[in-house]
PDB file of C-alpha atoms and ligand atoms in Angstrom:
ATOM      1  CA  MET A   1      -0.248  -6.154  -9.302  1.00 50.00           C
ATOM      2  CA  ASP A   2      -0.175  -2.551  -8.627  1.00 56.00           C
ATOM      3  CA  ASP A   3      -3.470  -0.793  -9.098  1.00 66.00           C
ATOM      4  CA  PRO A   4      -3.215   2.800  -8.821  1.00 73.00           C
ATOM      5  CA  ARG A   5      -7.210   3.141  -9.376  1.00 81.00           C
ATOM      6  CA  GLY A   6      -9.530   4.862  -7.013  1.00 82.00           C
ATOM      7  CA  ARG A   7      -8.596   5.169  -3.067  1.00 94.00           C
ATOM      8  CA  LEU A   8      -7.893   3.005  -0.075  1.00 96.00           C
ATOM      9  CA  THR A   9      -9.832   3.031   2.813  1.00 97.00           C
ATOM     10  CA  ARG A  10      -8.124   2.991   6.051  1.00 95.00           C
ATOM     11  CA  ASP A  11      -8.710  -0.832   6.108  1.00 96.00           C
ATOM     12  CA  GLY A  12      -6.874  -1.329   2.940  1.00 97.00           C
ATOM     13  CA  ILE A  13     -10.001  -1.930   1.029  1.00 98.00           C
ATOM     14  CA  ARG A  14     -10.029  -0.006  -2.688  1.00 98.00           C
ATOM     15  CA  ILE A  15     -12.900   2.245  -3.530  1.00 98.00           C
ATOM     16  CA  TYR A  16     -13.354   2.244  -7.408  1.00 97.00           C
ATOM     17  CA  GLU A  17     -14.698   5.090  -9.562  1.00 97.00           C
ATOM     18  CA  PRO A  18     -18.234   4.756 -11.086  1.00 97.00           C
ATOM     19  CA  GLY A  19     -16.617   4.559 -14.559  1.00 97.00           C
ATOM     20  CA  ASP A  20     -15.056   1.143 -13.405  1.00 98.00           C
ATOM     21  CA  PHE A  21     -18.287  -0.672 -12.822  1.00 98.00           C
ATOM     22  CA  ASP A  22     -18.511  -1.484 -16.598  1.00 98.00           C
ATOM     23  CA  GLY A  23     -15.331  -3.384 -16.561  1.00 98.00           C
ATOM     24  CA  MET A  24     -16.573  -5.399 -13.935  1.00 98.00           C
ATOM     25  CA  ARG A  25     -19.980  -5.672 -15.763  1.00 98.00           C
ATOM     26  CA  ARG A  26     -18.509  -6.972 -18.682  1.00 98.00           C
ATOM     27  CA  ALA A  27     -15.765  -9.482 -16.898  1.00 98.00           C
ATOM     28  CA  GLY A  28     -18.618 -10.822 -14.950  1.00 98.00           C
ATOM     29  CA  ARG A  29     -21.214 -11.136 -17.472  1.00 98.00           C
ATOM     30  CA  LEU A  30     -18.704 -13.532 -19.571  1.00 98.00           C
ATOM     31  CA  ALA A  31     -17.834 -15.505 -16.517  1.00 98.00           C
ATOM     32  CA  ALA A  32     -21.706 -16.262 -15.997  1.00 98.00           C
ATOM     33  CA  GLU A  33     -22.448 -16.829 -19.536  1.00 98.00           C
ATOM     34  CA  ILE A  34     -19.705 -19.520 -19.425  1.00 98.00           C
ATOM     35  CA  LEU A  35     -21.049 -21.388 -16.582  1.00 98.00           C
ATOM     36  CA  ASP A  36     -24.690 -20.852 -18.203  1.00 98.00           C
ATOM     37  CA  ALA A  37     -23.060 -22.719 -21.232  1.00 98.00           C
ATOM     38  CA  VAL A  38     -21.708 -25.419 -19.214  1.00 98.00           C
ATOM     39  CA  GLY A  39     -25.114 -26.869 -17.833  1.00 97.00           C
ATOM     40  CA  PRO A  40     -25.816 -28.904 -20.710  1.00 97.00           C
ATOM     41  CA  LEU A  41     -22.419 -30.893 -20.276  1.00 98.00           C
ATOM     42  CA  VAL A  42     -23.086 -31.897 -16.600  1.00 98.00           C
ATOM     43  CA  GLN A  43     -24.469 -35.442 -16.788  1.00 96.00           C
ATOM     44  CA  PRO A  44     -23.435 -38.992 -15.609  1.00 95.00           C
ATOM     45  CA  GLY A  45     -20.903 -40.010 -17.508  1.00 94.00           C
ATOM     46  CA  ALA A  46     -19.005 -36.745 -18.442  1.00 96.00           C
ATOM     47  CA  THR A  47     -15.735 -36.125 -16.778  1.00 96.00           C
ATOM     48  CA  THR A  48     -14.612 -32.825 -14.937  1.00 98.00           C
ATOM     49  CA  GLY A  49     -11.541 -32.921 -17.556  1.00 97.00           C
ATOM     50  CA  MET A  50     -13.734 -32.305 -20.396  1.00 97.00           C
ATOM     51  CA  ILE A  51     -15.986 -29.876 -18.749  1.00 98.00           C
ATOM     52  CA  ASP A  52     -12.704 -27.916 -17.789  1.00 98.00           C
ATOM     53  CA  GLY A  53     -11.406 -28.381 -21.219  1.00 98.00           C
ATOM     54  CA  PHE A  54     -14.690 -26.645 -22.697  1.00 98.00           C
ATOM     55  CA  ILE A  55     -14.335 -23.696 -20.381  1.00 99.00           C
ATOM     56  CA  THR A  56     -10.681 -23.287 -21.628  1.00 99.00           C
ATOM     57  CA  ARG A  57     -12.044 -22.937 -25.108  1.00 98.00           C
ATOM     58  CA  LYS A  58     -14.791 -20.552 -24.053  1.00 98.00           C
ATOM     59  CA  VAL A  59     -12.548 -18.108 -22.567  1.00 98.00           C
ATOM     60  CA  ALA A  60     -10.111 -18.137 -25.495  1.00 98.00           C
ATOM     61  CA  GLU A  61     -13.145 -17.729 -27.904  1.00 98.00           C
ATOM     62  CA  ALA A  62     -14.261 -14.875 -26.150  1.00 98.00           C
ATOM     63  CA  GLY A  63     -10.968 -12.965 -26.233  1.00 98.00           C
ATOM     64  CA  ALA A  64     -10.508 -13.168 -22.490  1.00 98.00           C
ATOM     65  CA  ARG A  65      -8.098 -14.869 -20.296  1.00 98.00           C
ATOM     66  CA  SER A  66      -8.360 -17.320 -17.411  1.00 99.00           C
ATOM     67  CA  ALA A  67      -7.551 -15.669 -14.086  1.00 98.00           C
ATOM     68  CA  THR A  68      -6.372 -19.478 -12.661  1.00 98.00           C
ATOM     69  CA  ILE A  69      -4.391 -20.932 -15.117  1.00 98.00           C
ATOM     70  CA  GLY A  70      -0.780 -20.083 -13.570  1.00 98.00           C
ATOM     71  CA  TYR A  71      -2.381 -18.666 -10.633  1.00 98.00           C
ATOM     72  CA  ARG A  72       0.096 -19.984  -7.687  1.00 97.00           C
ATOM     73  CA  GLY A  73       1.189 -22.745 -10.145  1.00 97.00           C
ATOM     74  CA  TYR A  74      -3.006 -24.124 -10.633  1.00 98.00           C
ATOM     75  CA  GLN A  75      -3.023 -25.246 -14.389  1.00 98.00           C
ATOM     76  CA  HIS A  76      -6.729 -24.907 -14.971  1.00 98.00           C
ATOM     77  CA  ALA A  77      -9.466 -22.684 -15.978  1.00 99.00           C
ATOM     78  CA  SER A  78     -11.611 -23.910 -13.415  1.00 99.00           C
ATOM     79  CA  CYS A  79     -12.430 -25.576 -10.122  1.00 99.00           C
ATOM     80  CA  ILE A  80     -14.757 -28.241 -10.140  1.00 98.00           C
ATOM     81  CA  SER A  81     -15.539 -29.440  -6.613  1.00 98.00           C
ATOM     82  CA  VAL A  82     -17.618 -32.886  -6.515  1.00 97.00           C
ATOM     83  CA  ASN A  83     -19.753 -33.886  -3.493  1.00 97.00           C
ATOM     84  CA  HIS A  84     -17.631 -33.675  -0.049  1.00 97.00           C
ATOM     85  CA  VAL A  85     -15.162 -31.468  -2.058  1.00 98.00           C
ATOM     86  CA  VAL A  86     -15.713 -27.972  -0.377  1.00 98.00           C
ATOM     87  CA  CYS A  87     -13.488 -26.092  -2.961  1.00 98.00           C
ATOM     88  CA  HIS A  88     -10.708 -26.184  -5.517  1.00 98.00           C
ATOM     89  CA  GLY A  89     -11.434 -29.452  -6.773  1.00 98.00           C
ATOM     90  CA  ILE A  90      -8.829 -30.156  -9.609  1.00 98.00           C
ATOM     91  CA  PRO A  91     -10.547 -31.112 -13.138  1.00 98.00           C
ATOM     92  CA  GLY A  92      -9.088 -34.285 -14.543  1.00 97.00           C
ATOM     93  CA  SER A  93      -7.916 -35.701 -11.426  1.00 94.00           C
ATOM     94  CA  ASP A  94      -9.371 -38.337  -9.176  1.00 92.00           C
ATOM     95  CA  ILE A  95     -12.710 -37.440  -7.533  1.00 93.00           C
ATOM     96  CA  PRO A  96     -12.144 -38.466  -4.103  1.00 90.00           C
ATOM     97  CA  ALA A  97     -14.013 -41.525  -2.954  1.00 81.00           C
ATOM     98  CA  SER A  98     -16.023 -41.647  -0.163  1.00 73.00           C
ATOM     99  CA  LYS A  99     -17.533 -44.405   1.937  1.00 61.00           C
ATOM    100  CA  HIS A 100     -21.015 -43.396   1.059  1.00 63.00           C
ATOM    101  CA  GLU A 101     -20.781 -43.874  -2.567  1.00 66.00           C
ATOM    102  CA  ARG A 102     -19.854 -46.432  -5.532  1.00 66.00           C
ATOM    103  CA  ARG A 103     -17.493 -44.633  -7.460  1.00 71.00           C
ATOM    104  CA  PRO A 104     -14.845 -46.396  -9.781  1.00 64.00           C
ATOM    105  CA  ARG A 105     -11.852 -45.261  -8.317  1.00 58.00           C
ATOM    106  CA  GLY A 106      -9.151 -43.511 -10.138  1.00 60.00           C
ATOM    107  CA  ASN A 107     -10.955 -41.428 -12.254  1.00 91.00           C
ATOM    108  CA  ASP A 108     -12.858 -38.269 -13.093  1.00 95.00           C
ATOM    109  CA  VAL A 109     -16.349 -39.727 -14.131  1.00 95.00           C
ATOM    110  CA  LEU A 110     -19.299 -37.966 -12.679  1.00 95.00           C
ATOM    111  CA  VAL A 111     -21.894 -40.550 -11.564  1.00 93.00           C
ATOM    112  CA  ASP A 112     -25.727 -40.138 -11.121  1.00 94.00           C
ATOM    113  CA  GLY A 113     -26.641 -38.237  -8.139  1.00 94.00           C
ATOM    114  CA  ASP A 114     -22.965 -36.260  -7.600  1.00 95.00           C
ATOM    115  CA  ILE A 115     -23.472 -32.269  -7.055  1.00 97.00           C
ATOM    116  CA  LEU A 116     -20.860 -30.283  -8.254  1.00 98.00           C
ATOM    117  CA  ASN A 117     -19.796 -26.619  -7.901  1.00 98.00           C
ATOM    118  CA  ILE A 118     -17.799 -25.062 -10.784  1.00 98.00           C
ATOM    119  CA  ASP A 119     -15.924 -21.985 -10.066  1.00 99.00           C
ATOM    120  CA  VAL A 120     -14.711 -19.893 -13.084  1.00 99.00           C
ATOM    121  CA  THR A 121     -12.524 -16.454 -12.830  1.00 99.00           C
ATOM    122  CA  VAL A 122     -12.154 -14.672 -16.198  1.00 99.00           C
ATOM    123  CA  ILE A 123      -9.903 -11.675 -16.931  1.00 98.00           C
ATOM    124  CA  VAL A 124     -11.593  -8.978 -19.454  1.00 98.00           C
ATOM    125  CA  ASP A 125      -9.357  -6.015 -20.153  1.00 98.00           C
ATOM    126  CA  GLY A 126      -7.782  -6.318 -16.951  1.00 98.00           C
ATOM    127  CA  TRP A 127     -10.886  -6.846 -14.796  1.00 98.00           C
ATOM    128  CA  PHE A 128     -11.526  -9.815 -12.958  1.00 98.00           C
ATOM    129  CA  GLY A 129     -15.175 -12.005 -12.987  1.00 99.00           C
ATOM    130  CA  ASP A 130     -15.376 -14.529 -10.369  1.00 99.00           C
ATOM    131  CA  THR A 131     -18.144 -16.771  -9.898  1.00 98.00           C
ATOM    132  CA  SER A 132     -19.318 -20.500  -8.913  1.00 98.00           C
ATOM    133  CA  ARG A 133     -22.921 -22.408  -8.814  1.00 98.00           C
ATOM    134  CA  MET A 134     -24.032 -25.862  -8.016  1.00 98.00           C
ATOM    135  CA  TYR A 135     -24.917 -28.391 -10.934  1.00 98.00           C
ATOM    136  CA  VAL A 136     -26.334 -31.716 -10.301  1.00 97.00           C
ATOM    137  CA  ALA A 137     -25.346 -35.046 -12.643  1.00 96.00           C
ATOM    138  CA  GLY A 138     -28.807 -37.061 -12.944  1.00 96.00           C
ATOM    139  CA  THR A 139     -30.946 -36.811  -9.881  1.00 96.00           C
ATOM    140  CA  PRO A 140     -29.832 -35.696  -6.642  1.00 95.00           C
ATOM    141  CA  LYS A 141     -30.891 -36.947  -3.404  1.00 96.00           C
ATOM    142  CA  PRO A 142     -33.582 -34.875  -1.401  1.00 97.00           C
ATOM    143  CA  TYR A 143     -30.786 -34.096   1.130  1.00 98.00           C
ATOM    144  CA  ALA A 144     -28.397 -32.679  -1.419  1.00 98.00           C
ATOM    145  CA  ARG A 145     -30.919 -30.701  -3.590  1.00 98.00           C
ATOM    146  CA  ARG A 146     -31.900 -28.934  -0.149  1.00 98.00           C
ATOM    147  CA  LEU A 147     -27.991 -28.341   0.619  1.00 98.00           C
ATOM    148  CA  ILE A 148     -27.949 -26.632  -2.439  1.00 98.00           C
ATOM    149  CA  ASP A 149     -30.952 -24.414  -1.878  1.00 98.00           C
ATOM    150  CA  VAL A 150     -30.125 -23.345   1.509  1.00 98.00           C
ATOM    151  CA  THR A 151     -26.479 -22.454   0.261  1.00 98.00           C
ATOM    152  CA  HIS A 152     -27.900 -20.411  -2.683  1.00 98.00           C
ATOM    153  CA  GLU A 153     -30.264 -18.732  -0.456  1.00 98.00           C
ATOM    154  CA  SER A 154     -27.667 -18.013   2.155  1.00 98.00           C
ATOM    155  CA  LEU A 155     -25.590 -16.124  -0.495  1.00 98.00           C
ATOM    156  CA  MET A 156     -28.422 -14.246  -1.494  1.00 98.00           C
ATOM    157  CA  ARG A 157     -29.406 -13.076   2.017  1.00 98.00           C
ATOM    158  CA  GLY A 158     -25.641 -12.168   2.590  1.00 98.00           C
ATOM    159  CA  ILE A 159     -25.956  -9.884  -0.697  1.00 98.00           C
ATOM    160  CA  ASP A 160     -29.277  -8.577   0.824  1.00 98.00           C
ATOM    161  CA  ALA A 161     -27.067  -7.248   3.504  1.00 99.00           C
ATOM    162  CA  VAL A 162     -24.672  -5.347   0.904  1.00 99.00           C
ATOM    163  CA  ARG A 163     -25.059  -1.546   0.888  1.00 98.00           C
ATOM    164  CA  PRO A 164     -23.176   1.779   2.237  1.00 98.00           C
ATOM    165  CA  GLY A 165     -23.218   1.882   6.208  1.00 98.00           C
ATOM    166  CA  ASN A 166     -23.490  -1.836   6.795  1.00 98.00           C
ATOM    167  CA  THR A 167     -20.529  -4.031   7.667  1.00 98.00           C
ATOM    168  CA  PHE A 168     -18.810  -7.155   6.331  1.00 99.00           C
ATOM    169  CA  GLY A 169     -20.074  -8.518   9.771  1.00 99.00           C
ATOM    170  CA  ASP A 170     -23.621  -7.970   8.733  1.00 99.00           C
ATOM    171  CA  ILE A 171     -22.694 -10.044   5.693  1.00 99.00           C
ATOM    172  CA  GLY A 172     -21.437 -12.930   7.356  1.00 99.00           C
ATOM    173  CA  HIS A 173     -24.228 -12.749  10.354  1.00 99.00           C
ATOM    174  CA  ALA A 174     -27.164 -12.942   7.621  1.00 99.00           C
ATOM    175  CA  ILE A 175     -25.360 -16.184   5.965  1.00 99.00           C
ATOM    176  CA  GLN A 176     -24.690 -17.583   9.294  1.00 99.00           C
ATOM    177  CA  THR A 177     -27.890 -17.471  10.915  1.00 98.00           C
ATOM    178  CA  TYR A 178     -30.117 -18.372   8.033  1.00 98.00           C
ATOM    179  CA  ALA A 179     -27.468 -21.446   7.212  1.00 99.00           C
ATOM    180  CA  GLU A 180     -27.348 -22.654  10.961  1.00 98.00           C
ATOM    181  CA  ALA A 181     -31.178 -22.422  11.509  1.00 98.00           C
ATOM    182  CA  GLU A 182     -31.413 -24.665   8.303  1.00 98.00           C
ATOM    183  CA  ARG A 183     -29.373 -27.119  10.317  1.00 98.00           C
ATOM    184  CA  MET A 184     -26.281 -26.609   7.945  1.00 98.00           C
ATOM    185  CA  SER A 185     -22.677 -25.488   9.137  1.00 98.00           C
ATOM    186  CA  VAL A 186     -20.640 -22.566   7.324  1.00 99.00           C
ATOM    187  CA  VAL A 187     -16.916 -23.315   6.466  1.00 99.00           C
ATOM    188  CA  ARG A 188     -14.459 -20.939   8.193  1.00 98.00           C
ATOM    189  CA  ASP A 189     -11.521 -21.736   6.431  1.00 98.00           C
ATOM    190  CA  PHE A 190     -12.314 -20.330   3.153  1.00 98.00           C
ATOM    191  CA  CYS A 191     -13.800 -16.686   2.540  1.00 98.00           C
ATOM    192  CA  GLY A 192     -14.650 -14.292  -0.104  1.00 99.00           C
ATOM    193  CA  HIS A 193     -12.454 -11.153  -1.134  1.00 98.00           C
ATOM    194  CA  GLY A 194     -11.802  -7.936  -2.711  1.00 98.00           C
ATOM    195  CA  LEU A 195     -11.295  -7.938  -6.577  1.00 98.00           C
ATOM    196  CA  GLY A 196     -11.296  -5.629  -9.186  1.00 98.00           C
ATOM    197  CA  ARG A 197      -7.838  -4.989 -11.212  1.00 97.00           C
ATOM    198  CA  VAL A 198      -6.611  -7.868  -9.042  1.00 97.00           C
ATOM    199  CA  PHE A 199      -8.024 -11.757  -8.247  1.00 98.00           C
ATOM    200  CA  HIS A 200      -7.509 -11.544  -4.330  1.00 98.00           C
ATOM    201  CA  ALA A 201      -7.490  -8.256  -2.290  1.00 97.00           C
ATOM    202  CA  PRO A 202      -8.672  -6.856   0.930  1.00 98.00           C
ATOM    203  CA  PRO A 203     -11.037  -7.418   2.693  1.00 98.00           C
ATOM    204  CA  ASN A 204     -11.588 -11.350   3.589  1.00 98.00           C
ATOM    205  CA  VAL A 205     -15.348 -11.598   3.322  1.00 99.00           C
ATOM    206  CA  LEU A 206     -16.444 -13.945   6.245  1.00 98.00           C
ATOM    207  CA  HIS A 207     -19.329 -16.070   5.440  1.00 99.00           C
ATOM    208  CA  TYR A 208     -20.072 -15.745   9.420  1.00 99.00           C
ATOM    209  CA  GLY A 209     -20.135 -13.092  11.917  1.00 98.00           C
ATOM    210  CA  ARG A 210     -21.434 -10.496  14.361  1.00 98.00           C
ATOM    211  CA  PRO A 211     -23.696  -7.558  13.085  1.00 98.00           C
ATOM    212  CA  GLY A 212     -21.828  -4.269  13.398  1.00 98.00           C
ATOM    213  CA  THR A 213     -18.511  -5.606  13.104  1.00 98.00           C
ATOM    214  CA  GLY A 214     -15.774  -5.379  10.757  1.00 98.00           C
ATOM    215  CA  ALA A 215     -15.087  -2.981   8.049  1.00 98.00           C
ATOM    216  CA  VAL A 216     -17.804  -0.421   6.940  1.00 98.00           C
ATOM    217  CA  LEU A 217     -19.249  -1.223   3.411  1.00 98.00           C
ATOM    218  CA  GLU A 218     -18.836   2.002   1.045  1.00 98.00           C
ATOM    219  CA  GLU A 219     -19.880   2.832  -2.502  1.00 98.00           C
ATOM    220  CA  GLY A 220     -17.621   1.615  -4.969  1.00 98.00           C
ATOM    221  CA  MET A 221     -16.331  -1.536  -3.206  1.00 98.00           C
ATOM    222  CA  PHE A 222     -15.623  -4.728  -5.483  1.00 98.00           C
ATOM    223  CA  PHE A 223     -15.763  -8.092  -3.720  1.00 99.00           C
ATOM    224  CA  THR A 224     -17.355 -11.790  -3.574  1.00 99.00           C
ATOM    225  CA  ILE A 225     -19.342 -13.214  -1.513  1.00 99.00           C
ATOM    226  CA  GLU A 226     -18.964 -17.294  -1.976  1.00 99.00           C
ATOM    227  CA  PRO A 227     -20.148 -19.312   1.162  1.00 99.00           C
ATOM    228  CA  MET A 228     -19.444 -22.832   1.615  1.00 99.00           C
ATOM    229  CA  LEU A 229     -22.073 -24.811   3.515  1.00 99.00           C
ATOM    230  CA  ASN A 230     -21.836 -28.558   5.064  1.00 98.00           C
ATOM    231  CA  LEU A 231     -24.380 -31.004   5.884  1.00 98.00           C
ATOM    232  CA  GLY A 232     -22.157 -31.876   8.685  1.00 98.00           C
ATOM    233  CA  ARG A 233     -19.526 -30.313  10.573  1.00 98.00           C
ATOM    234  CA  PRO A 234     -17.601 -27.430   9.118  1.00 98.00           C
ATOM    235  CA  GLU A 235     -13.813 -28.597   9.576  1.00 98.00           C
ATOM    236  CA  THR A 236     -12.033 -29.204   6.370  1.00 98.00           C
ATOM    237  CA  LYS A 237      -8.830 -30.542   5.138  1.00 98.00           C
ATOM    238  CA  VAL A 238      -6.462 -29.996   2.239  1.00 98.00           C
ATOM    239  CA  LEU A 239      -5.254 -33.063   0.306  1.00 97.00           C
ATOM    240  CA  ALA A 240      -1.889 -34.307  -0.753  1.00 97.00           C
ATOM    241  CA  ASP A 241      -2.172 -32.354  -3.970  1.00 97.00           C
ATOM    242  CA  ASP A 242      -2.262 -28.947  -2.042  1.00 98.00           C
ATOM    243  CA  TRP A 243      -5.478 -27.641  -3.653  1.00 98.00           C
ATOM    244  CA  THR A 244      -8.673 -30.125  -3.153  1.00 98.00           C
ATOM    245  CA  ALA A 245     -10.401 -29.229   0.222  1.00 98.00           C
ATOM    246  CA  ILE A 246     -12.596 -31.766   1.493  1.00 98.00           C
ATOM    247  CA  THR A 247     -15.003 -31.925   4.688  1.00 98.00           C
ATOM    248  CA  ARG A 248     -13.118 -33.522   7.545  1.00 98.00           C
ATOM    249  CA  ASP A 249     -16.090 -35.790   8.272  1.00 97.00           C
ATOM    250  CA  LYS A 250     -16.839 -36.524   4.428  1.00 96.00           C
ATOM    251  CA  SER A 251     -20.309 -34.748   4.626  1.00 98.00           C
ATOM    252  CA  LEU A 252     -21.458 -33.167   1.360  1.00 98.00           C
ATOM    253  CA  SER A 253     -20.680 -29.461   0.966  1.00 98.00           C
ATOM    254  CA  ALA A 254     -22.102 -26.678  -1.711  1.00 98.00           C
ATOM    255  CA  GLN A 255     -21.107 -23.411  -2.674  1.00 98.00           C
ATOM    256  CA  PHE A 256     -22.405 -20.447  -4.657  1.00 98.00           C
ATOM    257  CA  GLU A 257     -20.249 -17.145  -5.621  1.00 98.00           C
ATOM    258  CA  HIS A 258     -21.153 -13.725  -6.952  1.00 98.00           C
ATOM    259  CA  SER A 259     -18.894 -11.161  -7.523  1.00 99.00           C
ATOM    260  CA  VAL A 260     -20.677  -7.680  -6.426  1.00 99.00           C
ATOM    261  CA  GLY A 261     -19.879  -4.056  -6.444  1.00 99.00           C
ATOM    262  CA  VAL A 262     -21.379  -1.613  -3.688  1.00 98.00           C
ATOM    263  CA  THR A 263     -23.651   1.207  -4.988  1.00 98.00           C
ATOM    264  CA  ALA A 264     -25.584   4.352  -3.227  1.00 98.00           C
ATOM    265  CA  GLY A 265     -28.643   2.175  -2.800  1.00 97.00           C
ATOM    266  CA  GLY A 266     -27.205  -1.538  -2.401  1.00 98.00           C
ATOM    267  CA  CYS A 267     -25.177  -3.248  -4.617  1.00 98.00           C
ATOM    268  CA  GLU A 268     -25.050  -4.672  -8.327  1.00 98.00           C
ATOM    269  CA  ILE A 269     -24.399  -8.134  -8.774  1.00 98.00           C
ATOM    270  CA  PHE A 270     -21.842  -8.309 -11.608  1.00 98.00           C
ATOM    271  CA  THR A 271     -22.226 -12.128 -12.398  1.00 98.00           C
ATOM    272  CA  LEU A 272     -25.963 -12.697 -12.811  1.00 98.00           C
ATOM    273  CA  SER A 273     -26.870 -15.285 -15.146  1.00 96.00           C
ATOM    274  CA  PRO A 274     -28.039 -13.726 -18.461  1.00 95.00           C
ATOM    275  CA  ALA A 275     -30.243 -17.101 -18.977  1.00 93.00           C
ATOM    276  CA  GLY A 276     -31.519 -17.133 -15.403  1.00 91.00           C
ATOM    277  CA  LEU A 277     -29.881 -20.529 -14.700  1.00 92.00           C
ATOM    278  CA  PHE A 278     -27.565 -19.530 -11.649  1.00 91.00           C
ATOM    279  CA  HIS A 279     -29.623 -21.664  -9.428  1.00 89.00           C
ATOM    280  CA  PRO A 280     -30.204 -25.062 -10.670  1.00 76.00           C
ATOM    281  CA  GLY A 281     -34.008 -25.957 -10.940  1.00 60.00           C
ATOM    282  CA  GLN A 282     -35.137 -22.323 -10.834  1.00 54.00           C
ATOM    283  CA  SER A 283     -33.463 -19.112 -11.826  1.00 43.00           C
TER     284      SER A 283
HETATM  285  N1  MF3 B 301     -12.030 -18.867  -7.835  1.00 92.77           N
HETATM  286  C1  MF3 B 301     -11.455 -19.150  -6.651  1.00 92.77           C
HETATM  287  C2  MF3 B 301     -12.237 -18.070  -5.758  1.00 92.77           C
HETATM  288  O1  MF3 B 301     -13.520 -17.940  -5.678  1.00 92.77           O
HETATM  289  C3  MF3 B 301      -9.931 -19.315  -6.380  1.00 92.77           C
HETATM  290  C4  MF3 B 301      -9.769 -20.257  -7.405  1.00 92.77           C
HETATM  291  S1  MF3 B 301      -8.069 -19.810  -7.236  1.00 92.77           S
HETATM  292  C5  MF3 B 301      -7.326 -21.582  -8.064  1.00 92.77           C
HETATM  293  O2  MF3 B 301     -11.543 -17.096  -4.930  1.00 92.77           O
HETATM  294  F1  MF3 B 301      -6.237 -21.262  -8.310  1.00 92.77           F
HETATM  295  F2  MF3 B 301      -7.630 -22.562  -7.548  1.00 92.77           F
HETATM  296  F3  MF3 B 301      -7.982 -21.858  -9.189  1.00 92.77           F
HETATM  297 CO1   CO B 302     -13.698 -15.767  -5.320  1.00 92.77          CO
HETATM  298 CO1   CO B 303     -14.574 -18.253  -7.437  1.00 92.77          CO
END
């Protein structure tokens, strides 16, 4: 876990060197390529277990490592969070049933209209690339489509606020004001994080906040932005498996995640989709 590179700010945030961006680029690109390749597998009748198996093989084929296998006892190369699962859905385990949907109990089979987040983190030469995006099995309901669109746009508005001299509060504020104006709620219980040579480092990147508050952004900071938006209330709860987080009111939830690095003029997104597939239905 010890990471001697660069220096730490007074907030304990690591400042990486210009030469470190290339490592993040390679890790981010692999994670994004894997998410590109997964798209055709997401169909009604597919299982989250087989999608995760595919991701496990892709990571190995690339000569990389999964950051999540063995992380705090987690045993899979991805998190797959279906419908009202907010994050950390476990592939291959039962998709939590909801009163709103007909779902065969006790399995991990996707059905028409499901929306799901797939989150992959890889390690390439010691650098971490962490990204997630939304997929749909079959045809989503219009309100589900809208949740996905608003969540993607909220991430991009957060990223637009990334530049030296702005603060982490500016990022959270950009996400929150847009999401709430669209009548969606922002999850408070999970946040983005610094990363680089480690998976989760300072700061906590909140997806809500007030302008001008929090640590000041500096060139050379690497972190994720990964807003989770709900159609209903923001509260979550973690199921008995100790991982799966769901919305308390069982409303639909969506998430997108990029890993970024602060540059002199703004930021570089390390996890852009090489195929332009980040946002389903458009680029
Ligand atoms: N990739 C997740 C994140 O965005 C973390 C997953 S940890 C796991 O930070 F153990 F649940 F995989
Ligand atoms: Co992350
Ligand atoms: Co992630």
